[in-house]
Short mmCIF file of C-alpha atoms and ligand atoms in Angstrom, two decimals:
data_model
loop_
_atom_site.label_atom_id
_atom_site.label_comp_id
_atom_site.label_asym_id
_atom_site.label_seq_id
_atom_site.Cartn_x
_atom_site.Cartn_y
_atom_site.Cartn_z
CA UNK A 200 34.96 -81.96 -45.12
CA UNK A 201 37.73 -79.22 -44.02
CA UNK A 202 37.73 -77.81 -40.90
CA UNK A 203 36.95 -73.79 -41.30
CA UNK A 204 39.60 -71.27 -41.35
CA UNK A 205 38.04 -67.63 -40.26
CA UNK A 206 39.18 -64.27 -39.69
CA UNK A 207 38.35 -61.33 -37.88
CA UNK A 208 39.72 -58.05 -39.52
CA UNK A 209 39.36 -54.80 -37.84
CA UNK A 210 41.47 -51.84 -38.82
CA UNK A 211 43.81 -50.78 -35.92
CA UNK A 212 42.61 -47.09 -35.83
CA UNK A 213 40.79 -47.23 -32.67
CA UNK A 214 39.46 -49.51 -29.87
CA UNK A 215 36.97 -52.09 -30.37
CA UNK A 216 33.51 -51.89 -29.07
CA UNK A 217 31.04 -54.57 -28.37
CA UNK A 218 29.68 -54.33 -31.91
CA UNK A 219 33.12 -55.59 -32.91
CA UNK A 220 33.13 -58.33 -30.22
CA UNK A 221 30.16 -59.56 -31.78
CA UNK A 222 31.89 -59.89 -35.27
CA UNK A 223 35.05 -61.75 -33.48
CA UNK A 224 32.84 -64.30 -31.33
CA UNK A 225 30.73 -65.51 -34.62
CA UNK A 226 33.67 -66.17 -35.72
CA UNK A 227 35.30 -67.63 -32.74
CA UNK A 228 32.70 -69.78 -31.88
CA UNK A 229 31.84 -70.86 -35.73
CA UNK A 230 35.59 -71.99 -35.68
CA UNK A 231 35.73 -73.93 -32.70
CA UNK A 232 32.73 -75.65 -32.49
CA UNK A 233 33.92 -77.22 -35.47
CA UNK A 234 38.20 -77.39 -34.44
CA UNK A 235 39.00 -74.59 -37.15
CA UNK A 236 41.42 -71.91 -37.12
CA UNK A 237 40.85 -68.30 -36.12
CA UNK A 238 42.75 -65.69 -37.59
CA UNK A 239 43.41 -62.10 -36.78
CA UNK A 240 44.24 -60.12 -39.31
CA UNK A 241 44.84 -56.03 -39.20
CA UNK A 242 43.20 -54.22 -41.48
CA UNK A 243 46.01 -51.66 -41.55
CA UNK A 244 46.68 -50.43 -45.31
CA UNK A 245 46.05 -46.85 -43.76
CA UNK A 246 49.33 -46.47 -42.58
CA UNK A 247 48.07 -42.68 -41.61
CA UNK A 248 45.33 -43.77 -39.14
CA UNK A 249 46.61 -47.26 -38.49
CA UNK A 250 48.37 -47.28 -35.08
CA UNK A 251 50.75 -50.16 -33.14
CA UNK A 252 49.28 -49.26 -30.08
CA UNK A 253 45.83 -49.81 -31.20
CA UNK A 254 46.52 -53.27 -32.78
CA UNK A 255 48.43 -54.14 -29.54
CA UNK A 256 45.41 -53.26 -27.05
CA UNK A 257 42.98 -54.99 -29.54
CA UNK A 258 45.08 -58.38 -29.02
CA UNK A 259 44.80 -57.75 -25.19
CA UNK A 260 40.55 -56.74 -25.39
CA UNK A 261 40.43 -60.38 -27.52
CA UNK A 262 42.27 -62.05 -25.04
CA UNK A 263 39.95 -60.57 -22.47
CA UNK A 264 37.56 -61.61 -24.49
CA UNK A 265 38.83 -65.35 -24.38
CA UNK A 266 39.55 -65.06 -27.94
CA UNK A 267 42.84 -66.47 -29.03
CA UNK A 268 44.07 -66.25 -32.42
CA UNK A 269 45.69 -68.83 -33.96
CA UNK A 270 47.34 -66.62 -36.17
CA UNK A 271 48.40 -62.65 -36.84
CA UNK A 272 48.03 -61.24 -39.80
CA UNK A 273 49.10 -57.48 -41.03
CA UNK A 274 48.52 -56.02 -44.28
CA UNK A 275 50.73 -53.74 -44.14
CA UNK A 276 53.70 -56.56 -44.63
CA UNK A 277 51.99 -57.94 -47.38
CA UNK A 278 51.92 -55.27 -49.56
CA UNK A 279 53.77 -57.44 -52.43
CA UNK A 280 51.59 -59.63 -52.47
CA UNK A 281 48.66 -57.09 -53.37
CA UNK A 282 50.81 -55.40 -55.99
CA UNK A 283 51.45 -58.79 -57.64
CA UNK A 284 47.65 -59.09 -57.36
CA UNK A 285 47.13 -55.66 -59.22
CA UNK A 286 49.86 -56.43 -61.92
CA UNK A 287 47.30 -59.53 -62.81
CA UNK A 288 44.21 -57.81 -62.61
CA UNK A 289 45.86 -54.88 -64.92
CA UNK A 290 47.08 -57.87 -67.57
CA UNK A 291 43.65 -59.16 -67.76
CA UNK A 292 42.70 -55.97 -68.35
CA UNK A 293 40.00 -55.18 -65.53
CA UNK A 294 41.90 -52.70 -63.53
CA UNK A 295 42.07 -49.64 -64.97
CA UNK A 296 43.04 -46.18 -65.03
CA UNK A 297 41.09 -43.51 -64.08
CA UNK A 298 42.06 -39.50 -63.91
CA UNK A 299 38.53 -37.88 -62.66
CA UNK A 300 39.25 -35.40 -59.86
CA UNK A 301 36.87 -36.28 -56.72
CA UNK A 302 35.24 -32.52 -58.34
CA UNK A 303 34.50 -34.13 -61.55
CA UNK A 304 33.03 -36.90 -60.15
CA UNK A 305 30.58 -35.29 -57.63
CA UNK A 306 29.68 -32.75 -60.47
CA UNK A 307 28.96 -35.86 -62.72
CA UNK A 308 27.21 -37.54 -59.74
CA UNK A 309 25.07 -34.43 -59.42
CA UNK A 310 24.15 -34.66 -63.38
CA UNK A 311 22.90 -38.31 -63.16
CA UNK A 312 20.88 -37.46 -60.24
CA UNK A 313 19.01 -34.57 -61.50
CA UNK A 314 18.08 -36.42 -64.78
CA UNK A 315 16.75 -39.35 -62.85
CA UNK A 316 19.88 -41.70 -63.61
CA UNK A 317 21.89 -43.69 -61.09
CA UNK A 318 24.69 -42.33 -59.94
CA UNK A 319 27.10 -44.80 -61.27
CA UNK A 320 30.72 -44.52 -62.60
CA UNK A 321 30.08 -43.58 -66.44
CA UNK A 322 33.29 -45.51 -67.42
CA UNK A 323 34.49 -42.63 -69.11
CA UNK A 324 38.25 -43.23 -68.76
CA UNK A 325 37.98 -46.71 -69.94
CA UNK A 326 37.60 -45.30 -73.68
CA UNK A 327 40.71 -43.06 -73.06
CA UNK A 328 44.01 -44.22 -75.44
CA UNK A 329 47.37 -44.03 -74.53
CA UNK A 330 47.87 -40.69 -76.18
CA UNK A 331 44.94 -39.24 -74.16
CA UNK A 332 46.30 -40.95 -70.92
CA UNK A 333 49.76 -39.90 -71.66
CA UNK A 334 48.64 -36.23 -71.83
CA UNK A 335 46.91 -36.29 -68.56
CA UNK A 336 49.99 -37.61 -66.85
CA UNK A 337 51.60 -34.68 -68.11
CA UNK A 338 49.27 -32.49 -66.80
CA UNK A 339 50.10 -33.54 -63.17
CA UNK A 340 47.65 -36.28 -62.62
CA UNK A 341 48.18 -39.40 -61.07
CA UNK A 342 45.66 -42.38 -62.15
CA UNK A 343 43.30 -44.41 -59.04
CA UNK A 344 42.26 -47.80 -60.48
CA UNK A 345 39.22 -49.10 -60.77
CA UNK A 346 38.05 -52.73 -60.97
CA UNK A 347 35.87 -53.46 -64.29
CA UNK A 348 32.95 -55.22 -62.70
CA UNK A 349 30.99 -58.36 -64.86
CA UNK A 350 27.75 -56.54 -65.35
CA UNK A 351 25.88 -59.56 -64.08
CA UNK A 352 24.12 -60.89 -60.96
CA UNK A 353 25.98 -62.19 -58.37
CA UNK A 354 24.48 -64.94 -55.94
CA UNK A 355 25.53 -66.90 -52.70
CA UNK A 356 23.60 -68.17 -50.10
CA UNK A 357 24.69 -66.40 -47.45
CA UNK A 358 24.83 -68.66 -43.68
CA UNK A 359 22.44 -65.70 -42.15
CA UNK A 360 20.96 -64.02 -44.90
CA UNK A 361 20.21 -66.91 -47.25
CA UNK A 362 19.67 -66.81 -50.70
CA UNK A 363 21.46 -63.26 -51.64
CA UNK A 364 21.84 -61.72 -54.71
CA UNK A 365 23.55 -58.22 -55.74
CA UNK A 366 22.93 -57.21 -59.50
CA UNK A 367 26.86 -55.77 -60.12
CA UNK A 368 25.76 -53.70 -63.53
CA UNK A 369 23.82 -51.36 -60.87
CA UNK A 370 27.19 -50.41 -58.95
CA UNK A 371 29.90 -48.33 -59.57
CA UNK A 372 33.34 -49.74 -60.70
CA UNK A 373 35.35 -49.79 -57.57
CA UNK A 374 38.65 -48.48 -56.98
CA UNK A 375 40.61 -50.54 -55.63
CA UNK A 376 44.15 -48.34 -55.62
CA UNK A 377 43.92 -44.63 -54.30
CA UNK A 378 45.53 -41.66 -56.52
CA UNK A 379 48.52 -42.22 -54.13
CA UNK A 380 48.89 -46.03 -54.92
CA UNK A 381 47.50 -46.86 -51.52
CA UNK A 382 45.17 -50.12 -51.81
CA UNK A 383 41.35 -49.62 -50.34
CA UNK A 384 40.06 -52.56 -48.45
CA UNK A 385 38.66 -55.03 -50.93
CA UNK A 386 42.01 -56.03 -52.77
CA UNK A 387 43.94 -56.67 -49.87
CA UNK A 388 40.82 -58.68 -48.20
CA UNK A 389 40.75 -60.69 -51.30
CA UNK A 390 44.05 -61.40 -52.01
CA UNK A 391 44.89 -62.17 -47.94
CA UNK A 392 41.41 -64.28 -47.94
CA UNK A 393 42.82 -66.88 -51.23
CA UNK A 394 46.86 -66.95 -49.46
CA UNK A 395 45.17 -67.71 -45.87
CA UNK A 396 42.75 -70.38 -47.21
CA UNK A 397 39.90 -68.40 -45.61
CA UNK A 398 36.64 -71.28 -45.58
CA UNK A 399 34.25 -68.48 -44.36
CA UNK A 400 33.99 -64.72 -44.52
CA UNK A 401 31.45 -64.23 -41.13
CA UNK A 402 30.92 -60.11 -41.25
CA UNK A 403 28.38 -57.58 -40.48
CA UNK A 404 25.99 -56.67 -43.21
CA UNK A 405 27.27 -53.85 -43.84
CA UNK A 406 29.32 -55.64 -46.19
CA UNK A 407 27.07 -56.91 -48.49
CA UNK A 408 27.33 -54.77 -51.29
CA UNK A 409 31.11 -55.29 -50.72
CA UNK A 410 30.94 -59.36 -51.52
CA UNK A 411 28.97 -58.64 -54.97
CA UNK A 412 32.71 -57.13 -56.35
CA UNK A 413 34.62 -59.63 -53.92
CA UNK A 414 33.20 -62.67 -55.56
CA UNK A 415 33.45 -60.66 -58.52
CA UNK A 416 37.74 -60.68 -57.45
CA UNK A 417 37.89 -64.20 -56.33
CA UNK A 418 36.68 -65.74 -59.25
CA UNK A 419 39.52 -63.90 -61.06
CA UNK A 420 42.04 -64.32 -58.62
CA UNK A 421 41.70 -67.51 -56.75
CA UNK A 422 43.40 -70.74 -58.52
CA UNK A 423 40.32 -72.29 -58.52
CA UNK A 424 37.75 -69.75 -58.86
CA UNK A 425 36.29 -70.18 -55.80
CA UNK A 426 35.18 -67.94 -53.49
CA UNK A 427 34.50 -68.68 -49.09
CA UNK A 428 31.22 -68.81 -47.98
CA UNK A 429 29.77 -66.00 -46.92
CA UNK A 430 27.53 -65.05 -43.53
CA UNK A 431 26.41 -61.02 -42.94
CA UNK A 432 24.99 -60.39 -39.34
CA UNK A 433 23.18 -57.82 -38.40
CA UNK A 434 24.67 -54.87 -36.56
CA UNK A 435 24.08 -54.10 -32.98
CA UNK A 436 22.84 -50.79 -32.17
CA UNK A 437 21.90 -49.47 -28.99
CA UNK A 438 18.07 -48.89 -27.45
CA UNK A 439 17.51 -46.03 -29.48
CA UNK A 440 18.37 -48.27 -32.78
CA UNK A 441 21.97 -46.10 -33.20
CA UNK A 442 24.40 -48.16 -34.31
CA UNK A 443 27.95 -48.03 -32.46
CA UNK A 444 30.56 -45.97 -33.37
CA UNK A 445 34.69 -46.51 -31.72
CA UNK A 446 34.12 -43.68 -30.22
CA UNK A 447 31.42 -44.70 -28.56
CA UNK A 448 34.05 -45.06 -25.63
CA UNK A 449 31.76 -46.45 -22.66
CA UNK A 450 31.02 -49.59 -25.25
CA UNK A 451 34.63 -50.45 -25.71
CA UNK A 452 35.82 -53.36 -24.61
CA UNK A 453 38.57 -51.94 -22.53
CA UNK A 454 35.76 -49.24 -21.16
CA UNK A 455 33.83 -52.61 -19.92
CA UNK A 456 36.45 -54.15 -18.73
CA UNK A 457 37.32 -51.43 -16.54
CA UNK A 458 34.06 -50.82 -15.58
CA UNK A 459 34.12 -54.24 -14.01
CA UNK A 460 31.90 -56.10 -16.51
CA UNK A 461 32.40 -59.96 -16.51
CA UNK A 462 33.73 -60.83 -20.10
CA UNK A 463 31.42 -63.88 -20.12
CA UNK A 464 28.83 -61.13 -19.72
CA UNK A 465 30.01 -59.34 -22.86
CA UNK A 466 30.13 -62.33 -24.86
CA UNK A 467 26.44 -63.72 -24.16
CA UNK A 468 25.19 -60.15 -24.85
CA UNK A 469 27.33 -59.62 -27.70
CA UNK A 470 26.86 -63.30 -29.73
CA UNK A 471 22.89 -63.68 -28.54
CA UNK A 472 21.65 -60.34 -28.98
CA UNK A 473 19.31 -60.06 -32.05
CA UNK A 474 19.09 -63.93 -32.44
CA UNK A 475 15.93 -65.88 -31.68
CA UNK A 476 18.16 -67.14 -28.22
CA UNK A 477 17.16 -65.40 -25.23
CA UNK A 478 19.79 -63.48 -23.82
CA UNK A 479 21.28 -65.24 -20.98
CA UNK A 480 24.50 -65.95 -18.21
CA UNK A 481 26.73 -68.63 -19.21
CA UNK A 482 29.29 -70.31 -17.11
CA UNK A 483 31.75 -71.19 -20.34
CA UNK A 484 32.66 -70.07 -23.69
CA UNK A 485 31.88 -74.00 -24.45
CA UNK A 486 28.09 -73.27 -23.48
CA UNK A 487 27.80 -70.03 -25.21
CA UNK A 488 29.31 -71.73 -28.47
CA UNK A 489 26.62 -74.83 -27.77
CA UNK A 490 24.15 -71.76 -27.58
CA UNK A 491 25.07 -69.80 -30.78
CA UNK A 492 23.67 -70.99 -34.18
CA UNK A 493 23.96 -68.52 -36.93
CA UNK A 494 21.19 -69.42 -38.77
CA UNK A 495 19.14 -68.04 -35.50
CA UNK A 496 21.07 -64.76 -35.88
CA UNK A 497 17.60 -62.33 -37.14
CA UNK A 498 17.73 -60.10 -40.07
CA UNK A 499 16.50 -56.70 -37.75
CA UNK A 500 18.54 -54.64 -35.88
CA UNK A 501 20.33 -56.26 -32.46
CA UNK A 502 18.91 -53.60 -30.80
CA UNK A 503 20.38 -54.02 -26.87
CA UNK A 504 20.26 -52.09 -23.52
CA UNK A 505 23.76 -50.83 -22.43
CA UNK A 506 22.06 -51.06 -18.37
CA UNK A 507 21.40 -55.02 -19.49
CA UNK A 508 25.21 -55.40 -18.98
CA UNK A 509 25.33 -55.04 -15.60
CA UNK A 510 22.77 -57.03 -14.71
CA UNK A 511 23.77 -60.10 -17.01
CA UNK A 512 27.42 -59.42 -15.39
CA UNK A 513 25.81 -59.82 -11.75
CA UNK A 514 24.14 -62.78 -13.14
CA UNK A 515 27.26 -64.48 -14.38
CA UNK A 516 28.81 -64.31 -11.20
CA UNK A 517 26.25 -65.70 -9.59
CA UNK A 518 26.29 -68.68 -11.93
CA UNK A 519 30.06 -69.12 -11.82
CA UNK A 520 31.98 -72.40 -10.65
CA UNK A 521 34.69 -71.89 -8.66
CA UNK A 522 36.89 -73.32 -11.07
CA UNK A 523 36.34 -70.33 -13.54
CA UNK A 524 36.62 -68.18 -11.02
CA UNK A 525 40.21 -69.80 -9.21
CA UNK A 526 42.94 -68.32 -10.97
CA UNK A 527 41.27 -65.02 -10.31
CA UNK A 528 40.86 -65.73 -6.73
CA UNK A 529 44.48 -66.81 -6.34
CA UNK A 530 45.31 -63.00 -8.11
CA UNK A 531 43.42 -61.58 -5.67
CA UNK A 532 45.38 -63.60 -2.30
CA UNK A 533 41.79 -65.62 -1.76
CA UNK A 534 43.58 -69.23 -2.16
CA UNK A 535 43.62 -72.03 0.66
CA UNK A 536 41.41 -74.71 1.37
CA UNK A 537 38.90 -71.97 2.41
CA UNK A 538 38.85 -70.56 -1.21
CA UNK A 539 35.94 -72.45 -3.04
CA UNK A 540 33.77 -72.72 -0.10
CA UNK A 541 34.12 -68.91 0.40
CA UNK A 542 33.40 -68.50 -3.54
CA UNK A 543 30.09 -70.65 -3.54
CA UNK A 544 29.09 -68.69 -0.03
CA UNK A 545 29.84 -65.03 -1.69
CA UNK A 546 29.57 -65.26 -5.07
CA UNK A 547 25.83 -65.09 -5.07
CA UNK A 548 25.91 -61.46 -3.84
CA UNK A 549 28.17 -60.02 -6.27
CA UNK A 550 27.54 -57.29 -8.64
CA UNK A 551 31.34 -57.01 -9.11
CA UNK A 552 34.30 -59.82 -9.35
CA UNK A 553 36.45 -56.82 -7.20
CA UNK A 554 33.71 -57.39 -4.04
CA UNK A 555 35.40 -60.66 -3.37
CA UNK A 556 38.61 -58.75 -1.55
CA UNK A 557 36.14 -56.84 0.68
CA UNK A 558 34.46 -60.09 1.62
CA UNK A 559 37.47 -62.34 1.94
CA UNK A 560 39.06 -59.92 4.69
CA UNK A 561 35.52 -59.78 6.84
CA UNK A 562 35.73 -63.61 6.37
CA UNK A 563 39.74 -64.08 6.86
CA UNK A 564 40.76 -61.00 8.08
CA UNK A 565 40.09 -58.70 10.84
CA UNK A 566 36.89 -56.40 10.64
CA UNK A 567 35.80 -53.70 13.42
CA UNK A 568 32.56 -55.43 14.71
CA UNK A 569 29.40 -53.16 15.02
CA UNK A 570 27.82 -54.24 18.46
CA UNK A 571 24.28 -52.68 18.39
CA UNK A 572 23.49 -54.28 21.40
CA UNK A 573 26.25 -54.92 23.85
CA UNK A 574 24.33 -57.60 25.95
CA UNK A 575 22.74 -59.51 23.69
CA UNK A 576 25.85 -60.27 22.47
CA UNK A 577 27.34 -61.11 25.02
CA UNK A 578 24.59 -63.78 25.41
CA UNK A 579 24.84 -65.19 22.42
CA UNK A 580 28.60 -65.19 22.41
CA UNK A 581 28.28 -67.18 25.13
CA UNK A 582 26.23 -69.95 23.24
CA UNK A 583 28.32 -70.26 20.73
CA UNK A 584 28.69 -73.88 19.82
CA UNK A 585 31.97 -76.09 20.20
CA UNK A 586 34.23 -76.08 17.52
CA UNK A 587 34.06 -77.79 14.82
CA UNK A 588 31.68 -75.35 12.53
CA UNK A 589 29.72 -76.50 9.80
CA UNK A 590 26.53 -75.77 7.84
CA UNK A 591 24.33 -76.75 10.79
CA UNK A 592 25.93 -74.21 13.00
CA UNK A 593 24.03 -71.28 12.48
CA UNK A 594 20.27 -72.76 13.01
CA UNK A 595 21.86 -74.60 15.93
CA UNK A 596 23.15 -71.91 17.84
CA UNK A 597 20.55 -69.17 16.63
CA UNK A 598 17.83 -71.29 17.97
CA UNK A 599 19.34 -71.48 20.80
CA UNK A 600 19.83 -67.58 20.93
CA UNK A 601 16.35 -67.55 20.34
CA UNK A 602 15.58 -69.83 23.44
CA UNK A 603 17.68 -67.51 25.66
CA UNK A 604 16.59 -64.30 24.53
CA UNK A 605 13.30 -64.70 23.27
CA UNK A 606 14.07 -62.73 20.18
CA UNK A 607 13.29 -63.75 16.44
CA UNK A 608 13.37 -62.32 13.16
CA UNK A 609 15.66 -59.47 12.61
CA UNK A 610 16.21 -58.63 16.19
CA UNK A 611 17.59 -61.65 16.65
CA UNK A 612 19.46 -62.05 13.43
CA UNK A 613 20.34 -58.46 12.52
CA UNK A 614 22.33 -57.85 15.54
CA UNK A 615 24.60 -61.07 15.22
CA UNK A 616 25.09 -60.09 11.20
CA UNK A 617 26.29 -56.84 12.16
CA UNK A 618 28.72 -57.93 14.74
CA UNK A 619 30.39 -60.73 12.77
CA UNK A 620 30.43 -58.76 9.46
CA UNK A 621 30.41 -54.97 10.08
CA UNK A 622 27.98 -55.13 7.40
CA UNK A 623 24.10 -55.18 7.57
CA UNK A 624 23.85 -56.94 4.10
CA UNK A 625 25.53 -60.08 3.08
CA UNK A 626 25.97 -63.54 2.28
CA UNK A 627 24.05 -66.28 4.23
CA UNK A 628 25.81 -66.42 7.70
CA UNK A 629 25.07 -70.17 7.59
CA UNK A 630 27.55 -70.23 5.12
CA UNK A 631 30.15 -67.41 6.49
CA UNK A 632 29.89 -68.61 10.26
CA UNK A 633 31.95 -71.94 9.44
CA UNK A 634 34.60 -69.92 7.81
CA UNK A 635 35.00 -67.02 9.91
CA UNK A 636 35.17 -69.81 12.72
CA UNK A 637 35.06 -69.99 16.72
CA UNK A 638 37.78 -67.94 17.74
CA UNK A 639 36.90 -65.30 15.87
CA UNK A 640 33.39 -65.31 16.22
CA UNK A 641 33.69 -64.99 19.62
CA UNK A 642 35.82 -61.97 19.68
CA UNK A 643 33.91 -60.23 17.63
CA UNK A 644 30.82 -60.78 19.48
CA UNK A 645 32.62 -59.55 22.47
N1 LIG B 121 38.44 -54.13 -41.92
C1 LIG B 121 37.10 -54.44 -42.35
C2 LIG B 121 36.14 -53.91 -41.30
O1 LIG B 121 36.52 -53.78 -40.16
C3 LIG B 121 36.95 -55.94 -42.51
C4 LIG B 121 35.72 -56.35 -43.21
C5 LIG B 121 35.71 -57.83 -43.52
O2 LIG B 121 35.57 -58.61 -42.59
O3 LIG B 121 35.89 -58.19 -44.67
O4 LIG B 121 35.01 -53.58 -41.59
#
């Protein structure tokens, strides 16, 4: 069997949201696990509402993301190709011209309702001759084109969805070309799905009605008359059950990203939401792909808590090995044979990636001690064990504190946190003392 070819297609007029990272890991993951290629292809026929700058930052959010694209597509250099497409679907005579003003149509629409019909495209201009079409051109109007649909029932069975089925004599004929010759979506995904060799089409299910006339196109314009398979997940929405919008801003990628979510954090939420896999930190893309299955992927709503982010992003910290987390230490100065030590000591009391700088200079750096009690610590400075440090330190020379003073519990080890940290909170000092070290222990202490 061939390895899968995939694509993720989002039109460049805004920023992606989670919702859309969900869309890009199925088909990520789906890819990989099986050595396949990912694709990225803009969606950007609207050359109006299509922007550069929007396709640029949605390479850098999948990127981010840990999603790299084996290859770029953009529709709006391959408009030849969906003309050419057009010309054949115009000499087989099921694209045709249509002159209804969006007026007449709605007033139609209106008709069929209030007699109890279905509001469905009556066909009307398909009986018009050239002499009739000629003498609407000369009136001023321009022709959209719609696609004559098979009135028959469609089938596939679908990778979430299973057996699926959309009866194409109950929809409208679609237009595929605009009144201004610009091409809707579903040509253009068509004819780019049959040149890019596209094995599966992995969308959300909003879609569906969309692959009964897609099939519909591929079996006309494919050499073979085949179409991909098909998957349609369901849609994440938020507590409340709305579904996300791009400008639901604080959802973007970017906006999480700034907000100092962990992107491993965005992917397990994104790809295990609404699935019958528990929500959960992962320490690799590789384990969240092992995770994902799509035929666990439910059919209800991927309803999800925005607050579960930051939580699941503390979590994934916690879980992290330092060698995920090295090349961002090294960004951040924390490199040195001291480096993964320090990660595995701090990492487990991080709600943010950032808190590592703050905790690297208390552990590297200088700090200004807070001496509660001026004695005792002189006392215990004075206990201190001979270098070298190691994990045994701390109970060692604590106990021995403990001897001296006849303190325990926090007003014995409150005191000494406070003067070798500055902070009252923190990683285990058993695991800080050895890296702060002797010399510096001791001056802080005095
Ligand atoms: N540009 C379409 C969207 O973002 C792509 C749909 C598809 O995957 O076919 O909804």
């Amino acid at each position: 069997m061939s390895t899968p070819i995939v694509r993720f297609a989002p039109s460049p007029t805004g920023r992606i949201h989670i919702g859309n990272a969900r869309t890009a890991f199925f088909n990520y993951l789906f890819s990989k696990s099986q050595l396949g290629q990912f694709v990225l292809r803009f969606d950007d026929t609207d050359l109006e509402r299509s922007k550069v700058e929007y396709a640029d930052s949605i390479e850098v959010d999948l990127e981010w993301l840990g999603i790299l694209p084996d290859l770029i597509v953009r529709q709006s250099e391959r408009f030849a190709h969906y003309d050419a497409a057009a010309a054949r679907l115009k000499a087989a005579g099921v694209l045709y011209p249509c002159y209804e003003t969006a007026e007449e149509l709605d007033r139609r629409r209106k008709r069929q309702i209030a007699r109890g019909q279905p509001p469905v495209y009556d066909r009307a201009s398909l009986d018009l001759d050239e002499a009739a079409r000629a003498k609407l051109e000369a009136e001023g109007r321009r022709p959209h084109w719609r696609f004559k649909l098979a009135h028959e029932v469609v089938h596939w069975v679908d990778l979430v969805r299973g057996e699926s089925r959309i009866d194409c004599a109950s929809l409208s004929d679609p237009v595929l070309i605009r009144e201004d010759s610009s091409y809707l979506y579903t040509l253009p995904s068509v004819v780019d799905d049959i040149d890019l060799g596209i094995t599966h089409v992995i969308r959300g299910e909003d879609h569906v009605t969309n692959t009964g006339v897609q099939i519909q196109l591929f079996k006309t314009l494919s050499p073979q008359g085949h179409a991909p398979t098909f998957g349609h997940h369901n849609l994440l929405t938020n507590a409340s059950g709305e579904g996300l919008s791009k400008r639901s801003g604080a959802l973007s990628i970017a906006g999480l990203r700034e907000a100092g979510i962990e992107s491993l954090a965005v992917a397990a939420l994104a790809v295990l939401t609404g699935s019958s896999d528990s929500v959960r930190a992962m320490t690799s893309l590789q384990e969240l792909a092992g995770a994902f299955d799509l035929s666990h992927v439910s059919r209800n709503a991927a309803r999800f808590d925005p607050a579960d982010l930051d939580a699941l992003s503390a979590r994934t910290l916690h879980a992290m090995p330092y060698e995920c987390a090295r090349d961002r230490l090294i960004a951040h100065d924390v490199a040195g044979n001291h480096a993964e030590p320090f990660w595995l000591a701090v990492r487990g009391n991080l709600t943010a990636f950032i808190d590592v700088v703050e905790w690297w200079r208390i552990v590297e750096g200088e700090i200004t001690p807070v001496i509660e009690d001026a004695e005792f610590c002189q006392t215990a400075a004075k206990l201190l064990p001979p270098d070298p440090f190691d994990a045994q330190t701390w109970s060692v020379w604590t106990a021995a504190v403990k001897e001296a003073t006849g303190r325990k519990g926090k007003a014995l080890f409150h005191p000494l946190r406070l003067a070798l940290t500055g902070r009252d909170q923190g990683p285990e000092l058993a695991l800080l003392l050895p890296l702060i070290g002797r010399a510096k222990a001791l001056a802080r202490l005095s």
